[in-house]
Short mmCIF file of C-alpha atoms in Angstrom, two decimals:
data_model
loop_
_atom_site.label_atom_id
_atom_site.label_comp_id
_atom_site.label_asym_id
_atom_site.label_seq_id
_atom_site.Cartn_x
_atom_site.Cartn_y
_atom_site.Cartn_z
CA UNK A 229 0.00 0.00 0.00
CA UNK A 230 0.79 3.68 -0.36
CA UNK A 231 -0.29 6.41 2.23
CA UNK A 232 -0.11 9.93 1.71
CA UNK A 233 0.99 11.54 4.72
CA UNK A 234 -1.34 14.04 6.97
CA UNK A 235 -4.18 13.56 3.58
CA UNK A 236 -7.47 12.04 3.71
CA UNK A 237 -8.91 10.24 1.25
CA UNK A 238 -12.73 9.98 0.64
CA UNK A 239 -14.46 6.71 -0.37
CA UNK A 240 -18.19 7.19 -0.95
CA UNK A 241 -18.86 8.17 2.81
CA UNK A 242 -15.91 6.16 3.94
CA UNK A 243 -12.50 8.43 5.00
CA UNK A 244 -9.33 7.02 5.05
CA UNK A 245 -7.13 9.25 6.97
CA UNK A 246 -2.98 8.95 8.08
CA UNK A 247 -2.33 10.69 10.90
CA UNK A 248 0.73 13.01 10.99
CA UNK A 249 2.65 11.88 14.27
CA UNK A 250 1.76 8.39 14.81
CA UNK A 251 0.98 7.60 10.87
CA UNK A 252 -1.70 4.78 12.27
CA UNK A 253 -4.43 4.09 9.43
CA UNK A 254 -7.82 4.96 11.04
CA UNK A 255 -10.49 3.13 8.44
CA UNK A 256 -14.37 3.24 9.60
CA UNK A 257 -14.98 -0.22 7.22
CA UNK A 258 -12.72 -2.84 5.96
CA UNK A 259 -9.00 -2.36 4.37
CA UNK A 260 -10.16 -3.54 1.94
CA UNK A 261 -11.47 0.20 0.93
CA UNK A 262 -7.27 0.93 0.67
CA UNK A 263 -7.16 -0.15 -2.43
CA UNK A 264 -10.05 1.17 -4.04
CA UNK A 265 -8.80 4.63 -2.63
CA UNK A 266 -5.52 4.56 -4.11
CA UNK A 267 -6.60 3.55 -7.31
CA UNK A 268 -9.29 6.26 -7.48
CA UNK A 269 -6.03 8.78 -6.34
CA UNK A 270 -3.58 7.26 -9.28
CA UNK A 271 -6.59 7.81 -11.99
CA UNK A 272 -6.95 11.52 -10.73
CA UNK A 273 -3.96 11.89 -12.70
CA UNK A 274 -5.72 11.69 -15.66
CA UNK A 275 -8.93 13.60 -15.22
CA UNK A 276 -10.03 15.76 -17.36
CA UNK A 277 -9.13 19.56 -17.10
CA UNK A 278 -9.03 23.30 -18.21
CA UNK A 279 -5.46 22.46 -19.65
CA UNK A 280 -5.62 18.60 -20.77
CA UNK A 281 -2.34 16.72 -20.89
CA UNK A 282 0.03 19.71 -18.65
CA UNK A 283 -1.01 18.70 -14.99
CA UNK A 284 1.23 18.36 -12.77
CA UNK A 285 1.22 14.94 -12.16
CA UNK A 286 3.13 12.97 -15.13
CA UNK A 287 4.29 9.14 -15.56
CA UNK A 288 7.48 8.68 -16.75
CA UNK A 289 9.46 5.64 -17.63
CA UNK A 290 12.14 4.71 -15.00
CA UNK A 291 15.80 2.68 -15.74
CA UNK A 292 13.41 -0.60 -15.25
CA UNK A 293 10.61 0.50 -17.96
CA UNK A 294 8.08 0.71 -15.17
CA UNK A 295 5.79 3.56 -15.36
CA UNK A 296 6.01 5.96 -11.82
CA UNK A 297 3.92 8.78 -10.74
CA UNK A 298 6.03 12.17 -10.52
CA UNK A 299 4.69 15.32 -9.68
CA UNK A 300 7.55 17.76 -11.13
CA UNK A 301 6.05 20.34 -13.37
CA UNK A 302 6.35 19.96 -16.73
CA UNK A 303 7.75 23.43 -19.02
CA UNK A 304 5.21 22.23 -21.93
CA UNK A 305 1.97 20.61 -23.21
CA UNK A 306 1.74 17.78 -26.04
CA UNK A 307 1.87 19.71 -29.11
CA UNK A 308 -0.75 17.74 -31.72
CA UNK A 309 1.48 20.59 -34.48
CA UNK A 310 4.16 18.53 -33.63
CA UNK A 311 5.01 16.24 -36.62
CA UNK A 312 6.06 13.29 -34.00
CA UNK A 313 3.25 13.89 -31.72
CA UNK A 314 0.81 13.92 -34.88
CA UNK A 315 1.86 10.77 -36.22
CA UNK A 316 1.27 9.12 -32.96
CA UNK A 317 -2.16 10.39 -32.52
CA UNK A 318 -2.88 9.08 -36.11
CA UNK A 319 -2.03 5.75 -35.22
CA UNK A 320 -3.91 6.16 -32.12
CA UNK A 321 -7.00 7.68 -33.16
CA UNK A 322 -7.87 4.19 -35.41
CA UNK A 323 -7.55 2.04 -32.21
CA UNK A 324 -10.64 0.48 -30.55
CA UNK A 325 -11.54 1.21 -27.11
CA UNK A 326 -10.73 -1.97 -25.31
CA UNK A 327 -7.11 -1.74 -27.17
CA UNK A 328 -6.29 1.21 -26.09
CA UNK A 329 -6.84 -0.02 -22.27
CA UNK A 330 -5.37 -2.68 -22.36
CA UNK A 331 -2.39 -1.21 -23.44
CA UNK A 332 -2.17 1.65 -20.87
CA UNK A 333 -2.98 -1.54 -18.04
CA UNK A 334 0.04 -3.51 -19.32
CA UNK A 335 2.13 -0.46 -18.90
CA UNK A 336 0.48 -0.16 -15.47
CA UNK A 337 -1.51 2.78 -15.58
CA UNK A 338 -5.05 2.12 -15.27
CA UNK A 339 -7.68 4.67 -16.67
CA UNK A 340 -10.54 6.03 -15.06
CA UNK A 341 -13.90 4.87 -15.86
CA UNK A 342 -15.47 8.63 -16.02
CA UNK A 343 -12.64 9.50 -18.97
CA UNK A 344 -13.96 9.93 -22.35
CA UNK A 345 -13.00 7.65 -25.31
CA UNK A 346 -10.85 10.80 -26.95
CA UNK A 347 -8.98 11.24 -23.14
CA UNK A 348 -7.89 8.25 -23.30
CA UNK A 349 -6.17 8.11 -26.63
CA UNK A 350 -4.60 11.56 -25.74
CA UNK A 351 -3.76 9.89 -22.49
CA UNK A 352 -2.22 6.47 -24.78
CA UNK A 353 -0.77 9.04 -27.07
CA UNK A 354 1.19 10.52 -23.98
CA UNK A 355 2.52 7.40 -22.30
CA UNK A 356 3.62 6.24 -25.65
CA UNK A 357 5.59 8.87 -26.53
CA UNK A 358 6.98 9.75 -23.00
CA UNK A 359 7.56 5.42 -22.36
CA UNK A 360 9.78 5.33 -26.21
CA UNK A 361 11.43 8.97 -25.02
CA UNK A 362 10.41 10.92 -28.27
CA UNK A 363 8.82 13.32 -26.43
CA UNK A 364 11.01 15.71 -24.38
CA UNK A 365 9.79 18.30 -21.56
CA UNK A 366 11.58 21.43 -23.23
CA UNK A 367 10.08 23.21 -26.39
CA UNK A 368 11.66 22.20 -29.61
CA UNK A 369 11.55 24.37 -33.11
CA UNK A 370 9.06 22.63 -35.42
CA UNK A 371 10.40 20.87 -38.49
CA UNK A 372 7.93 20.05 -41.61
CA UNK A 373 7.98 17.06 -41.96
CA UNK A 374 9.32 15.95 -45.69
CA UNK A 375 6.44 13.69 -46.02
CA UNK A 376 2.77 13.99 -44.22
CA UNK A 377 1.67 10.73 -41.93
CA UNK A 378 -2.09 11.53 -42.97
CA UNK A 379 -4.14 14.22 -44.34
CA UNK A 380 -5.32 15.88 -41.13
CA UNK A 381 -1.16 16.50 -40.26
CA UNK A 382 -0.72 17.91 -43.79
CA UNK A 383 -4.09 20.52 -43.10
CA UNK A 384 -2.30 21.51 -40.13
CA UNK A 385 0.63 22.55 -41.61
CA UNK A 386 -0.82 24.08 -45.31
CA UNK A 387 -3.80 25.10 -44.21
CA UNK A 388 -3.78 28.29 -41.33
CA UNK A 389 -7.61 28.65 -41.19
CA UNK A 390 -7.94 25.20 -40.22
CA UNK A 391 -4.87 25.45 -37.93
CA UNK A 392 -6.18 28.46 -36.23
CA UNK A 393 -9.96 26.17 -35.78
CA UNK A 394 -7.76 23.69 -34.46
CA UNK A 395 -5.86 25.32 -32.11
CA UNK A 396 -9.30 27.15 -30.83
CA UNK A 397 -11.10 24.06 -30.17
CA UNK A 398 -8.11 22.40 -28.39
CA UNK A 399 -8.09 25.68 -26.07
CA UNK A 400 -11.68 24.91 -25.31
CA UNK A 401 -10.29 21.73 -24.54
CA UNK A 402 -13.10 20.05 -26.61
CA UNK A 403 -12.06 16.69 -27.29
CA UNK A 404 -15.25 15.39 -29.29
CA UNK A 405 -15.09 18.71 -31.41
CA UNK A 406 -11.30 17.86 -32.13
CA UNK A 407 -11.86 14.29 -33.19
CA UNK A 408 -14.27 15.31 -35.71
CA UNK A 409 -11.88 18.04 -37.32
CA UNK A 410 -9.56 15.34 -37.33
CA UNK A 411 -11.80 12.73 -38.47
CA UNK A 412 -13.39 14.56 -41.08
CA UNK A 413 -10.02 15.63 -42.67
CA UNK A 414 -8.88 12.34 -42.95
CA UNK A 415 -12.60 10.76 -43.89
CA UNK A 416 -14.89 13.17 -44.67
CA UNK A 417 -17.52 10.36 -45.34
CA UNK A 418 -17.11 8.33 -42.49
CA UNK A 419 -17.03 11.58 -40.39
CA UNK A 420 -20.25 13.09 -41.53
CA UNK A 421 -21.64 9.18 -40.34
CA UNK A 422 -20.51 9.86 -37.14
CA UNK A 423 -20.78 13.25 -36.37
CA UNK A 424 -23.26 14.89 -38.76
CA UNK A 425 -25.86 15.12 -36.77
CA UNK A 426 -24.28 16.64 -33.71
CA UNK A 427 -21.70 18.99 -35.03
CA UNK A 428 -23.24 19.97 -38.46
CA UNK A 429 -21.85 23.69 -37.84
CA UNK A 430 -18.42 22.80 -37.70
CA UNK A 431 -18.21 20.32 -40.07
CA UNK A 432 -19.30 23.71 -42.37
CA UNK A 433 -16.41 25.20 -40.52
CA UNK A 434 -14.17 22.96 -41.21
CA UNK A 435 -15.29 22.59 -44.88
CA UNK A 436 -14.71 26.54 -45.39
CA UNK A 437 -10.90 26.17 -43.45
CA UNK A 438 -9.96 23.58 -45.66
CA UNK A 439 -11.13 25.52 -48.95
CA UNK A 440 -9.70 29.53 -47.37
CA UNK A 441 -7.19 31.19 -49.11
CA UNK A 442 -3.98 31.60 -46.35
CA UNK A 443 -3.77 35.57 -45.36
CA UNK A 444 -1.82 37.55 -47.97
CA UNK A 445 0.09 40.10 -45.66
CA UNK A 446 2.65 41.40 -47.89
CA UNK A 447 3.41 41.34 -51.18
CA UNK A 448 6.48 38.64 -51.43
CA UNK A 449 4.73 35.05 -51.72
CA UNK A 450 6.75 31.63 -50.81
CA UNK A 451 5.96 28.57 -53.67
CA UNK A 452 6.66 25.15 -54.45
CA UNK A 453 5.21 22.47 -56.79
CA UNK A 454 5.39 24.34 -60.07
CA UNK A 455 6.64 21.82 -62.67
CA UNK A 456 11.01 21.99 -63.24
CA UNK A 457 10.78 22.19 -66.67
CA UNK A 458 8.77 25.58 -66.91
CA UNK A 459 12.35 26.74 -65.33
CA UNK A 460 13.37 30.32 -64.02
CA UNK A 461 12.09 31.85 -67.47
CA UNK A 462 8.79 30.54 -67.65
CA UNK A 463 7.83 30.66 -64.23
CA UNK A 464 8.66 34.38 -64.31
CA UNK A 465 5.97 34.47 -67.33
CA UNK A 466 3.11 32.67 -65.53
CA UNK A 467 3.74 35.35 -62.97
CA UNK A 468 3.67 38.07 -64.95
CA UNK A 469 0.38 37.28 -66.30
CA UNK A 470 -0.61 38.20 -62.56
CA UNK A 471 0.97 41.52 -62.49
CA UNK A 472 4.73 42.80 -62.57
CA UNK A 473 7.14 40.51 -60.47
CA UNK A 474 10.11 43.23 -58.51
CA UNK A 475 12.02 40.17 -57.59
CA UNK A 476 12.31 36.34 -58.47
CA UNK A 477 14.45 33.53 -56.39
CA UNK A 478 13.92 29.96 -57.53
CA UNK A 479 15.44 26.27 -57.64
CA UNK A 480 14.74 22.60 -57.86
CA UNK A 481 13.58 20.87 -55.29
CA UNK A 482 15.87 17.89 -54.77
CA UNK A 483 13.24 15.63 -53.63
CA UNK A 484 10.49 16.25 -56.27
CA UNK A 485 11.16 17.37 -60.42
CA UNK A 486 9.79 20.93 -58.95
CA UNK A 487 10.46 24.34 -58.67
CA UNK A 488 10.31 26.40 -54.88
CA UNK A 489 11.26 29.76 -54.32
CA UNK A 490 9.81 33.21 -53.53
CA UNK A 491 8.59 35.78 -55.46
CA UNK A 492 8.06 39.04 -54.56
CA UNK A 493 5.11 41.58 -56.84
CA UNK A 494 5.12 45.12 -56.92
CA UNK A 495 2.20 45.40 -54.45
CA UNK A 496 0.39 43.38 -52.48
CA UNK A 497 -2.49 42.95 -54.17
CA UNK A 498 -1.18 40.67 -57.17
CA UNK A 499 0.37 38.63 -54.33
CA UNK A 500 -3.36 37.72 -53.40
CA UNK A 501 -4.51 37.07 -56.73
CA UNK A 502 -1.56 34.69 -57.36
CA UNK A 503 -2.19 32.82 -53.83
CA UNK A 504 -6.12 32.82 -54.81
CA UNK A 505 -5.02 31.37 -58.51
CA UNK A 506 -2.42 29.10 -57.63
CA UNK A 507 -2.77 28.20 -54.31
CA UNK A 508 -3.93 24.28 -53.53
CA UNK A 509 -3.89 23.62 -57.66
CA UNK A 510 -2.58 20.38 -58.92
CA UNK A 511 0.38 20.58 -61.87
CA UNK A 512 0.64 16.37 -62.23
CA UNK A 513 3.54 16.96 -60.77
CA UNK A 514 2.48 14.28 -57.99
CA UNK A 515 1.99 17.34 -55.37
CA UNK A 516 0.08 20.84 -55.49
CA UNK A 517 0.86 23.63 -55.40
CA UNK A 518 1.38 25.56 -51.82
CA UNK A 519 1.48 29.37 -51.98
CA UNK A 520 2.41 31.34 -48.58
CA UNK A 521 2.64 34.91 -47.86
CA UNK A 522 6.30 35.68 -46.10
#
């Protein structure tokens, strides 16, 4: 057993107290009521909360791959932008309910009843990554990733309005609104199954994230995916059609026969026309075309 010095714990009407000086266990029924205590007190760890996933009460991996409860406070919060984090959710997200506990009970944390399917993937996603070491308690620079684990990573990284509904759902901490952004980017169909009848609104808003223009802010627009063979001389024509170019930077990408670069117009407003043109269109080129203001 564990006792938590000079605490009480409540079970139903039953207390459990350790007394400071002495530490004898006063119980009113049967010691039976220990156990249940403590493992009501380990799943606390994993309620539900304003800020899901950055409490202060972690379980990390010791020399002996056994999970242990540490309360140190943790300098970040899972980042789903993260390309390592994403890819684990993705593999996550497809898992059946039963799976997922069972895995978190073989690792030795059990879950608690009153979490929520989504909590306890995000919860799965966690230990995983914290149990293999990938994920590290100090913030990291994000790195695209050179090729996208599903579509709902790639929206989060080319598309901003969807980012931004993203981000504003997880800060509501709505985990069933989150799974259908997520779910509906990666199966629309399936999705609208599932969720259509609940969240009909955001599935709109979602729709309309996927399908916005990104923000034009100044006139000098980032590319990639127009065909290598138009080269530096033909791409500058395409351009032109738009309005005139002041400056023109370009090579081929080593990865793909395509040309990236950044081009900057003489004002701001042919910079949204080419992003409204270009932006999201497929050249054959086995990619589309991804147009950024800079």
């Amino acid at each position: 057993f564990f006792f938590f010095k000079g605490q009480s714990i409540a079970v139903g009407r039953t207390i459990i107290r350790v007394d400071r000086t002495n530490k004898t266990k006063i119980m009113n029924r049967s010691l039976g009521l220990v156990s249940t205590a403590l493992l009501a007190a380990s799943a606390m760890a994993w309620t539900t909360s304003p800020t899901p996933l950055t409490s202060r009460t972690r379980f990390i991996a010791n020399n002996n791959n056994v999970m242990q409860r540490t309360n140190v406070q943790l300098q970040m919060a899972i980042d789903y932008n993260d390309p390592v984090v994403a890819e684990e959710f993705a593999l996550v997200q497809t898992m059946e309910y039963d799976d997922v506990v069972e895995e978190l009970m073989e690792k030795g944390i059990p879950p608690s009843p009153s979490l929520s399917d989504m909590d306890i993937k995000l919860m799965l996603v966690e230990v995983r990554l914290r149990f293999s070491g990938k994920l590290k308690d100090s913030k990291s620079k994000k790195e695209r990733p050179a090729k996208f684990s599903s579509k709902f990573e790639e929206a989060m990284w080319t598309k901003p309005a969807f980012e931004e509904l993203y981000s504003a759902l997880k800060k509501q901490d709505d985990h069933n609104a989150m799974n259908c952004a997520a779910e509906y980017v990666n199966d629309p169909e399936l999705a609208t199954t599932r969720y259509g009848k609940t969240y009909t609104k955001l599935i709109r808003d979602v729709e309309a994230a996927l399908t916005a223009p990104p923000p034009v802010k100044t006139p000098t627009i980032a590319f990639t995916g127009f065909p290598s063979n138009m080269g530096e001389m033909g791409l500058r024509a395409t351009l032109e059609a738009l309005g005139p170019i002041a400056d023109l930077e370009c090579v081929e990408s080593e990865d793909f026969p395509v040309l990236s670069g950044k081009v900057t117009f003489e004002d701001i407003e042919t910079a949204k026309a080419a992003v409204a043109q270009y932006d999201g269109m497929d050249m054959g080129m086995g990619t589309k075309l991804e147009l950024t203001s800079v």
